[in-house]
Each structure stands twice: as structure tokens, then as C-alpha cells.
């Protein structure tokens, strides 16, 4: 589908000649995220430079009834930023400035296209810290992080993106500019629309600016990697450490995943012996007492028979290398075009859930290699199914979707989430019913109708219109 030449002309009047792209290379670059299942087919790519330009584009899209797909850093893993049907792809890349900083409020207002790592660097320059962190912060944009309520590796201590959004400027689907919450800490004046936009995956409007809270930087972080005997023992180790000290991260990964990371990078193995699972524990070691406590907990875990071996970082570079074993996992596996499960249950139900999902995966995926990792301290598991090189992607996706439905049903039985932190997008909308009731999905449709009466905003993502 193409966008009519008079509409292209109007878009050029709004943003300037050079900022309206109609070539195939731009379509493939801007019309897709990190998923590999879909071939993008947008109608036009447009790069606005201000909230007012975004508003003018949304008004035009409403008048012409053309769908709009917001395009941030395109690091999403659920197809939320994929344009398949001649849409206007609205790219936020040019809107990447710091608008205001307030040291007393400990807040910074940035445009939505700011790269997450730049926000982290800006906070550091001010002696402060933006704690939402994950492997793709070098390309992901803050607007996309908010639209998907991104999680990552520090949620156990700092929570999800939602916790750090003090205010938003948005252009709603019907073209209104809304300034939501003005950076306030306390504001009980009725419904908080800011929270509707967080995690809405571009289905209600476009986030153009965000006011973000900052905090004190952590000090003297120490990283411990433990070799763990089996899945249930990871949860025992988690409970032991959670009860014994305040953690900034608790992650896990499997041996086969780690082997792939080691083969792909210069990072050394954590220790000589092998274990089927590894837990990565991070904490602030402000004094010898915390280090002694971490070692005492390690000894308890060994004595209980949960942990086989372990290493604690002695320097910043060793801590960074230990983190790479977990953080490089996603990038390393991308070569196998994995089918990604991003599921969660309450941490208390993890042992029972893990046993069931593990046997289901072994039964349903006998011919595929599975790599498990995730934010186990948050009850969040990433099960990656690797595509054999000789299997066409459509066939692979078809086979995975059969087992995915069963995994989603199992998640539903545990009152868990079929998408803990990656969002629903296109990939998981068929499974939404296992985490959200039919009434809830219908209410979501009605809320969309309020903010986006013509249904132009990222249609077909999260749920279908009817
Ligand atoms: C991660 O935990 O590494 C990210 O969510 C990305 C992924 O799951 O591949
Ligand atoms: Zn993750």
C-alpha cells in the first residue's frame, strides 16, 4: 500500500523535504524492530522535530484515516514497532534533547527520542543515577522504554520504567497535546492518564517528552556468580540472599547459553568447574560487613547442596566481565533468530511453575535447542527457542506457536503474565486472553476509543480492534 502523493506533499510541508522518506531502504530500516518474523511494508517514513510537528502529522493522519506506527530505537522483541500495511512510520530520532534538569527535584525532562544510555550518562554527569538498565540501552530510546514499560536487570531493587516517569507530554491519537502530571511527586486529582500511556505500546498516542526521576548512584557494587545444581535450587539461593541482604540484581542463565557467550566474546569463564545453571547476584558492598555476609550466605548455599562453585568480583573490570556472561546473552543468541518467551509468575510460585514449564518445553521442543535466562528475582523467565539453520523461519514460527499456546495456558493457570517486560505487540496478542480477561480487553478497546477515536494509532498491536 502506498500513501497518496498529496499526503506526502503535506507531510513535507510539516517536517521539511528531507525528512519524509519513501525509499525501500528506509522502510526496512525504520519500519521494524528486532523481531525477524515480519517483513515491513510501510507507506512513508517521517522524522518530526517537535511536539507541534508530531501533532500536525497526527491531525493529517486522522483527516486521511492513515495508520501511524511510532518508531523509537526499534530494539523491541514483540513486533510493537513493525509497520505492515502502508502506515506512516513516525520516527522520534531527531527529538533527542535534554529539555530541563532540576537538581532539587532530581528530575530531568527529555525528548522521547533520547537514547537510554545518553540519559544514564547525563544523570551521571549530575552525580545522579537513572537505574533502568538492560542490554540494548545503547540504541533504545526513552519514549519506547516508556511505551513498553521496559524492565531489565535492576528491577529487583529499582522497579520498572513506570516507577521513574514523573511526567509525560503526549500527542493523543486524536491530536490533542496533553501534559500529564508535570513532574509532581504527589498529585491526587483524579485519573492519572500518565500511567495509561506507560506500557500502551503506541496504541493511544505518541509520547514526545518525559520527565524522569533520578536517584543516588549505587556505590561499590560487587558481583557474585554461583554455579547452581538445578532449577529449584536457584529459588532457594534467591530466598537465602533476599533474606540476608539487599540486592541490586538477581539473574540466572544456563550453561549452554553461557557457552555460546564465551564462544562469541573475549569474556573468561567464571570458574573452572561446570554447573547446569548460574545465578548472578549483585549488591552494594559498602563495608566489609556486607562482603562477609555475602560469603556467609554463599557457604550456607554450598552446605545445603544448592551451589557447586562461585566467584566474587575483585575489581570493576571483573564485575563487568561477570555481567557480560548474562548481558551478552540476547545479542549472542540473535544469530539463531530465537523465538522468545518472556513470562512471569509470582516469585513464590516459581519452583512449582519452573518444574511444569521445564517438562512442557522438553516435551514440546524435543528437536530444538532451548536457552533459559532471565530476571528470576522478579519471577521473570526468558525461554529462547533457537531456530535450526536449515528450517525456514515461517515453519519454525508455526511450530513454536503450538507450544507457545500451551506455555501461555500454563502461565494463565498460575495467574502469571504472558509478557513480563517485552510488551505484547504482534507476537503475543493471540495469547493475551491467558493474562487478561475478556472484560479487561474490551475495556482496553474502549479506552483506546477515547484517546484514538479513528483507530489510527499502531492498530493491531496488543489487541485487534474487534
Ligand atoms: C534480556 O533479559 O536479556 C532482555 O529482555 C532481552 C532478551 O530477552 O533477549
Ligand atoms: Zn529481560
Coordinates of C-alpha atoms and ligand atoms in Angstrom, one line a residue:
X1 CA 0.0 0.0 0.0
X2 CA 1.3 3.5 -0.8
X3 CA 0.5 6.9 0.7
X4 CA -1.0 9.2 -1.9
X5 CA 1.3 11.9 -3.3
X6 CA -0.7 14.9 -1.9
X7 CA -0.4 13.4 1.6
X8 CA 3.4 13.0 1.1
X9 CA 3.4 16.7 0.0
X10 CA 1.6 17.8 3.1
X11 CA 4.0 15.7 5.3
X12 CA 6.9 17.5 3.6
X13 CA 5.3 20.9 4.4
X14 CA 5.1 19.9 8.1
X15 CA 8.7 18.5 8.6
X16 CA 10.7 19.6 5.5
X17 CA 11.6 17.9 2.3
X18 CA 14.5 15.8 3.5
X19 CA 12.5 14.4 6.5
X20 CA 10.0 12.4 4.5
X21 CA 11.4 9.1 3.2
X22 CA 9.8 6.9 0.7
X23 CA 12.6 4.6 -0.4
X24 CA 12.7 0.8 0.4
X25 CA 15.9 1.0 2.4
X26 CA 14.3 3.5 4.8
X27 CA 11.2 1.3 5.0
X28 CA 13.3 -1.7 6.0
X29 CA 15.3 0.4 8.5
X30 CA 12.6 2.3 10.3
X31 CA 9.6 0.0 9.8
X32 CA 10.7 -2.9 12.0
X33 CA 12.1 -3.7 15.5
X34 CA 14.4 -6.6 16.4
X35 CA 11.9 -9.3 15.6
X36 CA 12.6 -11.3 12.5
X37 CA 9.2 -12.8 11.7
X38 CA 7.8 -9.9 9.7
X39 CA 8.8 -8.1 6.6
X40 CA 7.9 -4.4 7.0
X41 CA 5.8 -2.6 4.4
X42 CA 5.1 1.0 5.5
X43 CA 3.8 3.7 3.2
X44 CA 6.1 6.5 4.3
X45 CA 8.7 7.4 7.0
X46 CA 8.6 10.8 8.6
X47 CA 11.0 12.4 11.1
X48 CA 9.4 15.3 13.0
X49 CA 11.5 17.6 15.2
X50 CA 9.0 18.9 17.7
X51 CA 5.7 18.1 19.6
X52 CA 3.9 20.5 17.3
X53 CA 5.1 18.7 14.2
X54 CA 4.0 15.4 15.7
X55 CA 0.6 17.0 16.4
X56 CA 0.3 18.2 12.8
X57 CA 1.2 14.7 11.5
X58 CA -1.4 13.1 13.7
X59 CA -4.0 15.6 12.6
X60 CA -3.2 14.8 9.0
X61 CA -3.3 11.1 9.6
X62 CA -6.8 11.5 11.2
X63 CA -8.1 13.6 8.3
X64 CA -6.8 11.0 5.8
X65 CA -7.5 8.0 8.0
X66 CA -4.0 6.6 7.7
X67 CA -2.5 4.5 10.5
X68 CA 0.6 5.7 12.3
X69 CA 3.4 3.4 13.8
X70 CA 5.7 5.1 16.3
X71 CA 9.4 4.2 15.7
X72 CA 11.9 4.7 18.6
X73 CA 15.1 2.8 19.0
X74 CA 13.5 -0.3 17.4
X75 CA 15.0 -2.7 19.9
X76 CA 11.6 -4.2 20.8
X77 CA 11.2 -8.0 20.7
X78 CA 7.5 -8.4 20.2
X79 CA 6.8 -6.6 16.9
X80 CA 5.3 -3.5 18.5
X81 CA 7.1 -1.2 16.1
X82 CA 6.5 -3.2 12.9
X83 CA 4.7 -1.4 10.1
X84 CA 3.0 -4.0 7.8
X85 CA 0.2 -2.1 6.0
X86 CA 1.3 1.2 4.3
X87 CA 1.3 3.1 7.6
X88 CA 3.1 6.4 8.4
X89 CA 6.1 5.4 10.4
X90 CA 6.7 8.3 12.8
X91 CA 10.4 8.3 13.8
X92 CA 11.4 10.1 17.0
X93 CA 15.2 10.0 16.3
X94 CA 15.5 13.8 15.8
X95 CA 13.8 14.6 19.1
X96 CA 16.8 13.7 21.4
X97 CA 17.5 16.8 23.5
X98 CA 17.5 17.4 27.3
X99 CA 14.8 20.0 27.8
X100 CA 15.3 20.8 31.5
X101 CA 17.1 19.5 34.6
X102 CA 16.2 20.2 38.2
X103 CA 18.8 19.2 40.9
X104 CA 16.4 19.9 43.8
X105 CA 13.6 17.8 42.2
X106 CA 16.2 15.3 41.0
X107 CA 14.4 15.2 37.7
X108 CA 15.2 15.6 34.0
X109 CA 12.9 16.3 31.2
X110 CA 14.0 14.8 27.9
X111 CA 12.6 14.5 24.4
X112 CA 11.3 11.0 23.6
X113 CA 14.0 10.1 21.1
X114 CA 16.8 10.4 23.6
X115 CA 18.9 7.2 23.7
X116 CA 18.6 5.5 27.1
X117 CA 22.4 5.4 27.6
X118 CA 22.6 9.2 26.9
X119 CA 20.1 9.7 29.7
X120 CA 22.1 7.5 32.0
X121 CA 25.3 9.4 31.1
X122 CA 23.5 12.8 31.7
X123 CA 22.4 11.6 35.1
X124 CA 25.9 10.5 35.9
X125 CA 27.3 14.0 35.0
X126 CA 24.9 15.5 37.6
X127 CA 26.1 13.0 40.2
X128 CA 22.9 11.1 39.9
X129 CA 21.6 7.8 38.5
X130 CA 18.9 6.6 36.1
X131 CA 18.5 3.0 37.2
X132 CA 16.5 1.3 34.5
X133 CA 19.2 -0.8 32.7
X134 CA 19.2 -3.5 30.1
X135 CA 21.4 -4.8 27.3
X136 CA 20.0 -2.6 24.5
X137 CA 20.3 0.8 26.3
X138 CA 22.9 1.9 23.6
X139 CA 20.1 2.1 21.0
X140 CA 16.8 2.0 22.8
X141 CA 15.0 5.4 23.2
X142 CA 13.3 6.7 26.3
X143 CA 10.0 7.1 24.6
X144 CA 10.0 3.4 23.5
X145 CA 11.1 2.4 27.0
X146 CA 8.0 4.2 28.4
X147 CA 5.7 2.9 25.8
X148 CA 6.7 -0.7 26.7
X149 CA 7.3 0.0 30.4
X150 CA 10.8 -1.6 30.0
X151 CA 12.2 -3.7 32.8
X152 CA 15.7 -5.1 32.7
X153 CA 18.3 -6.2 35.1
X154 CA 17.8 -3.9 38.1
X155 CA 14.1 -4.3 38.7
X156 CA 14.5 -6.2 41.9
X157 CA 15.9 -3.0 43.5
X158 CA 14.5 -0.1 41.4
X159 CA 11.3 -1.4 39.7
X160 CA 10.2 -0.9 36.1
X161 CA 10.3 2.2 33.9
X162 CA 6.9 3.2 35.3
X163 CA 8.5 3.9 38.7
X164 CA 10.7 6.7 37.2
X165 CA 8.2 8.6 35.0
X166 CA 7.2 11.8 36.8
X167 CA 5.5 13.4 33.8
X168 CA 4.7 13.0 30.1
X169 CA 4.0 15.2 27.2
X170 CA 2.0 13.2 24.6
X171 CA 0.1 13.8 21.4
X172 CA -3.0 11.6 21.7
X173 CA -4.5 9.7 18.8
X174 CA -7.0 12.4 18.2
X175 CA -4.3 15.1 18.0
X176 CA -4.5 16.7 21.5
X177 CA -1.3 17.7 23.2
X178 CA -1.6 16.5 26.9
X179 CA 0.9 17.4 29.7
X180 CA 0.5 14.7 32.3
X181 CA 1.5 15.1 35.9
X182 CA 4.0 18.0 35.4
X183 CA 6.8 16.1 37.2
X184 CA 4.9 16.1 40.5
X185 CA 5.6 13.5 43.3
X186 CA 2.2 14.0 44.8
X187 CA -0.9 14.7 42.7
X188 CA -4.2 13.1 43.6
X189 CA -6.5 14.9 41.2
X190 CA -8.4 12.0 39.7
X191 CA -7.4 9.6 37.0
X192 CA -3.6 9.6 36.2
X193 CA -3.5 9.4 32.4
X194 CA 0.3 9.2 32.5
X195 CA 0.0 5.6 33.7
X196 CA -2.3 4.7 30.8
X197 CA 0.3 5.8 28.3
X198 CA 3.1 3.9 30.1
X199 CA 3.0 0.4 28.5
X200 CA 0.4 1.3 25.9
X201 CA 2.8 0.4 23.1
X202 CA 1.9 3.4 21.0
X203 CA -1.8 2.5 20.8
X204 CA -3.1 5.7 22.5
X205 CA -0.8 8.3 21.0
X206 CA 2.8 9.4 20.8
X207 CA 5.0 10.3 23.8
X208 CA 7.1 13.3 22.8
X209 CA 8.7 14.3 26.1
X210 CA 9.2 12.7 29.5
X211 CA 10.1 14.0 33.0
X212 CA 12.2 11.3 34.6
X213 CA 13.1 10.9 38.3
X214 CA 16.8 10.3 39.2
X215 CA 18.3 8.8 42.3
X216 CA 21.7 8.5 44.1
X217 CA 24.2 6.3 42.3
X218 CA 24.9 2.9 43.9
X219 CA 28.4 2.5 45.5
X220 CA 30.9 -0.3 45.5
X221 CA 28.8 -2.8 43.6
X222 CA 30.0 -6.4 44.0
X223 CA 29.0 -9.2 41.6
X224 CA 28.9 -12.9 42.6
X225 CA 28.4 -15.7 40.1
X226 CA 27.3 -19.0 41.5
X227 CA 27.2 -22.5 39.8
X228 CA 23.8 -23.9 40.8
X229 CA 22.8 -27.6 40.7
X230 CA 19.2 -27.4 39.4
X231 CA 16.3 -25.0 38.7
X232 CA 14.6 -25.4 42.2
X233 CA 17.9 -24.6 43.9
X234 CA 18.1 -21.2 42.1
X235 CA 15.0 -20.2 44.0
X236 CA 16.5 -21.5 47.3
X237 CA 19.6 -19.4 46.6
X238 CA 17.4 -16.4 45.8
X239 CA 15.5 -16.7 49.1
X240 CA 18.7 -17.1 51.1
X241 CA 20.2 -13.9 49.5
X242 CA 17.0 -11.9 49.6
X243 CA 16.5 -12.7 53.3
X244 CA 20.2 -12.0 54.1
X245 CA 20.9 -8.7 52.3
X246 CA 19.6 -6.0 50.0
X247 CA 20.3 -7.0 46.4
X248 CA 20.6 -4.8 43.3
X249 CA 20.2 -7.8 40.9
X250 CA 19.5 -11.5 40.9
X251 CA 19.7 -13.0 37.4
X252 CA 20.2 -16.6 36.1
X253 CA 21.3 -18.3 32.9
X254 CA 22.1 -21.9 31.8
X255 CA 25.4 -23.5 30.9
X256 CA 24.6 -23.9 27.2
X257 CA 23.7 -20.2 26.9
X258 CA 27.0 -19.3 28.7
X259 CA 29.0 -21.5 26.4
X260 CA 27.6 -19.5 23.4
X261 CA 28.5 -16.2 25.0
X262 CA 32.0 -17.5 25.8
X263 CA 32.5 -18.6 22.1
X264 CA 31.2 -15.3 20.8
X265 CA 33.3 -12.9 23.0
X266 CA 36.6 -12.5 24.9
X267 CA 35.0 -12.9 28.3
X268 CA 36.6 -15.6 30.5
X269 CA 34.5 -18.4 32.2
X270 CA 33.6 -17.5 35.8
X271 CA 35.4 -20.6 37.2
X272 CA 36.8 -23.9 36.1
X273 CA 34.0 -26.2 37.1
X274 CA 30.8 -26.5 35.2
X275 CA 27.2 -26.2 36.5
X276 CA 23.9 -26.6 34.7
X277 CA 22.7 -23.2 35.9
X278 CA 24.3 -20.0 37.1
X279 CA 23.0 -17.3 39.4
X280 CA 24.4 -13.7 39.2
X281 CA 23.9 -11.8 42.4
X282 CA 24.8 -8.1 42.7
X283 CA 24.8 -6.0 45.9
X284 CA 26.4 -2.8 47.3
X285 CA 29.4 -3.7 49.4
X286 CA 29.7 -0.5 51.4
X287 CA 31.7 -2.2 54.1
X288 CA 33.5 -5.4 55.0
X289 CA 30.3 -6.5 56.8
X290 CA 28.3 -6.8 53.6
X291 CA 31.1 -8.8 51.9
X292 CA 31.3 -11.1 55.0
X293 CA 27.6 -11.5 54.9
X294 CA 27.7 -12.4 51.1
X295 CA 30.4 -15.0 51.8
X296 CA 28.4 -16.5 54.8
X297 CA 25.3 -16.8 52.6
X298 CA 27.5 -18.5 49.9
X299 CA 28.7 -21.1 52.5
X300 CA 25.1 -21.8 53.5
X301 CA 24.2 -22.4 49.9
X302 CA 27.1 -24.8 49.4
X303 CA 26.4 -26.6 52.6
X304 CA 22.7 -27.0 51.6
X305 CA 23.9 -28.6 48.3
X306 CA 22.4 -25.9 46.1
X307 CA 25.6 -24.3 44.9
X308 CA 28.7 -26.1 43.4
X309 CA 31.1 -23.2 43.0
X310 CA 31.3 -19.5 43.0
X311 CA 33.3 -16.4 42.3
X312 CA 33.1 -12.8 43.6
X313 CA 34.4 -9.8 41.7
X314 CA 37.6 -8.3 42.9
X315 CA 37.6 -5.3 40.6
X316 CA 35.3 -3.2 38.4
X317 CA 36.6 -5.0 35.2
X318 CA 36.0 -8.4 36.7
X319 CA 32.4 -7.3 37.7
X320 CA 31.9 -6.1 34.2
X321 CA 33.1 -9.4 32.7
X322 CA 30.8 -11.4 35.0
X323 CA 27.9 -9.2 34.0
X324 CA 28.7 -9.8 30.3
X325 CA 28.0 -13.6 30.8
X326 CA 24.4 -12.6 31.3
X327 CA 24.1 -9.3 29.4
X328 CA 25.6 -10.6 26.2
X329 CA 23.1 -13.5 26.0
X330 CA 20.4 -11.8 23.9
X331 CA 22.9 -10.4 21.3
X332 CA 24.8 -13.7 21.1
X333 CA 21.6 -15.7 20.5
X334 CA 20.2 -13.3 17.8
X335 CA 22.3 -15.3 15.3
X336 CA 19.8 -18.2 15.8
X337 CA 16.7 -16.0 15.3
X338 CA 15.3 -17.3 18.5
X339 CA 11.6 -17.5 19.4
X340 CA 11.3 -15.5 22.6
X341 CA 9.1 -16.3 25.6
X342 CA 9.0 -13.6 28.2
X343 CA 6.9 -14.9 31.0
X344 CA 6.4 -14.3 34.7
X345 CA 4.7 -15.6 37.8
X346 CA 4.8 -14.6 41.4
X347 CA 8.3 -15.4 42.8
X348 CA 6.7 -17.6 45.5
X349 CA 5.2 -19.8 42.8
X350 CA 8.4 -20.1 40.7
X351 CA 9.6 -23.5 41.9
X352 CA 6.2 -25.2 41.0
X353 CA 6.0 -23.2 37.7
X354 CA 9.5 -23.9 36.7
X355 CA 9.0 -27.7 37.1
X356 CA 5.9 -27.6 34.9
X357 CA 7.3 -25.2 32.2
X358 CA 10.5 -27.2 32.0
X359 CA 8.8 -30.5 31.4
X360 CA 6.4 -28.9 28.9
X361 CA 9.3 -27.4 27.0
X362 CA 11.2 -30.6 27.0
X363 CA 8.2 -32.5 25.7
X364 CA 7.1 -29.9 23.1
X365 CA 10.5 -28.9 21.8
X366 CA 12.4 -32.2 21.5
X367 CA 14.2 -31.1 18.3
X368 CA 15.1 -27.6 19.2
X369 CA 17.9 -26.2 21.4
X370 CA 16.5 -24.2 24.4
X371 CA 18.3 -21.5 26.2
X372 CA 16.9 -20.2 29.5
X373 CA 17.9 -17.0 31.3
X374 CA 16.2 -14.1 32.9
X375 CA 15.4 -11.9 35.9
X376 CA 14.5 -14.8 38.2
X377 CA 14.5 -12.4 41.2
X378 CA 11.4 -10.7 39.6
X379 CA 9.8 -14.1 38.7
X380 CA 10.6 -13.3 35.0
X381 CA 11.8 -16.1 32.8
X382 CA 13.1 -15.8 29.2
X383 CA 12.8 -19.1 27.4
X384 CA 14.6 -18.8 24.0
X385 CA 13.9 -21.5 21.3
X386 CA 16.8 -21.5 18.8
X387 CA 15.9 -21.9 15.1
X388 CA 17.9 -24.6 13.4
X389 CA 19.8 -23.1 10.4
X390 CA 18.1 -25.2 7.8
X391 CA 14.5 -24.6 9.0
X392 CA 12.6 -21.8 7.2
X393 CA 11.5 -19.0 9.6
X394 CA 7.7 -19.4 8.9
X395 CA 7.8 -23.1 9.6
X396 CA 9.8 -22.5 12.8
X397 CA 7.4 -19.8 13.9
X398 CA 4.5 -22.2 13.2
X399 CA 6.0 -25.0 15.3
X400 CA 6.8 -22.6 18.1
X401 CA 3.4 -21.1 18.3
X402 CA 1.8 -24.5 19.0
X403 CA 4.0 -24.9 22.1
X404 CA 3.7 -21.2 23.0
X405 CA -0.1 -21.6 23.3
X406 CA 0.5 -24.3 25.8
X407 CA 3.0 -22.3 27.7
X408 CA 0.6 -19.3 27.7
X409 CA -2.2 -21.6 29.1
X410 CA 0.2 -22.8 31.8
X411 CA 1.1 -19.1 32.6
X412 CA -2.7 -18.4 32.8
X413 CA -3.2 -21.3 35.3
X414 CA -0.6 -19.6 37.5
X415 CA -2.1 -16.2 37.2
X416 CA 1.1 -15.1 35.5
X417 CA 2.0 -12.8 32.6
X418 CA 2.5 -13.9 29.0
X419 CA 4.6 -10.7 28.6
X420 CA 6.5 -9.7 31.7
X421 CA 8.6 -6.9 30.2
X422 CA 8.9 -7.1 26.3
X423 CA 5.3 -6.0 25.6
X424 CA 2.6 -7.8 23.6
X425 CA 3.0 -6.2 20.1
X426 CA 2.1 -8.6 17.3
X427 CA 4.0 -11.6 18.8
X428 CA 1.8 -12.2 21.8
X429 CA -1.6 -10.7 21.1
X430 CA -3.1 -14.2 20.4
X431 CA -2.1 -15.2 24.0
X432 CA -3.4 -12.0 25.7
X433 CA -6.5 -13.9 26.9
X434 CA -4.3 -16.0 29.2
X435 CA -3.3 -13.0 31.2
X436 CA -6.2 -10.6 30.8
X437 CA -9.9 -11.3 31.0
X438 CA -12.2 -10.7 28.0
X439 CA -13.8 -7.9 30.0
X440 CA -10.4 -6.3 30.5
X441 CA -9.5 -6.5 26.8
X442 CA -12.9 -4.9 26.0
X443 CA -12.2 -2.1 28.4
X444 CA -8.8 -1.6 26.8
X445 CA -10.6 -1.2 23.4
X446 CA -12.9 1.4 24.9
X447 CA -10.0 3.3 26.4
X448 CA -8.3 3.3 23.0
X449 CA -11.5 4.6 21.5
X450 CA -11.4 7.6 23.9
X451 CA -7.8 8.7 23.0
X452 CA -7.8 7.5 19.4
X453 CA -11.4 7.6 18.1
X454 CA -10.4 6.8 14.5
X455 CA -8.1 3.9 15.5
X456 CA -5.1 5.3 13.7
X457 CA -2.5 4.6 16.4
X458 CA -0.5 1.5 16.0
X459 CA -3.5 -0.6 15.0
X460 CA -3.3 -4.4 15.5
X461 CA -0.8 -4.2 18.4
X462 CA -1.7 -5.7 21.8
X463 CA -5.2 -6.5 20.6
X464 CA -7.3 -6.2 17.4
X465 CA -10.0 -3.6 17.1
X466 CA -12.8 -6.1 17.3
Ligands
LIG1 C1 17.2 -9.7 28.4 O1 16.8 -10.0 29.6 O2 18.3 -10.0 28.1 C2 16.3 -9.0 27.5 O3 15.0 -9.0 28.0 C3 16.4 -9.4 26.1 C4 16.0 -10.8 25.8 O4 15.2 -11.4 26.5 O5 16.6 -11.3 24.9
LIG2 ZN1 14.9 -9.4 30.0

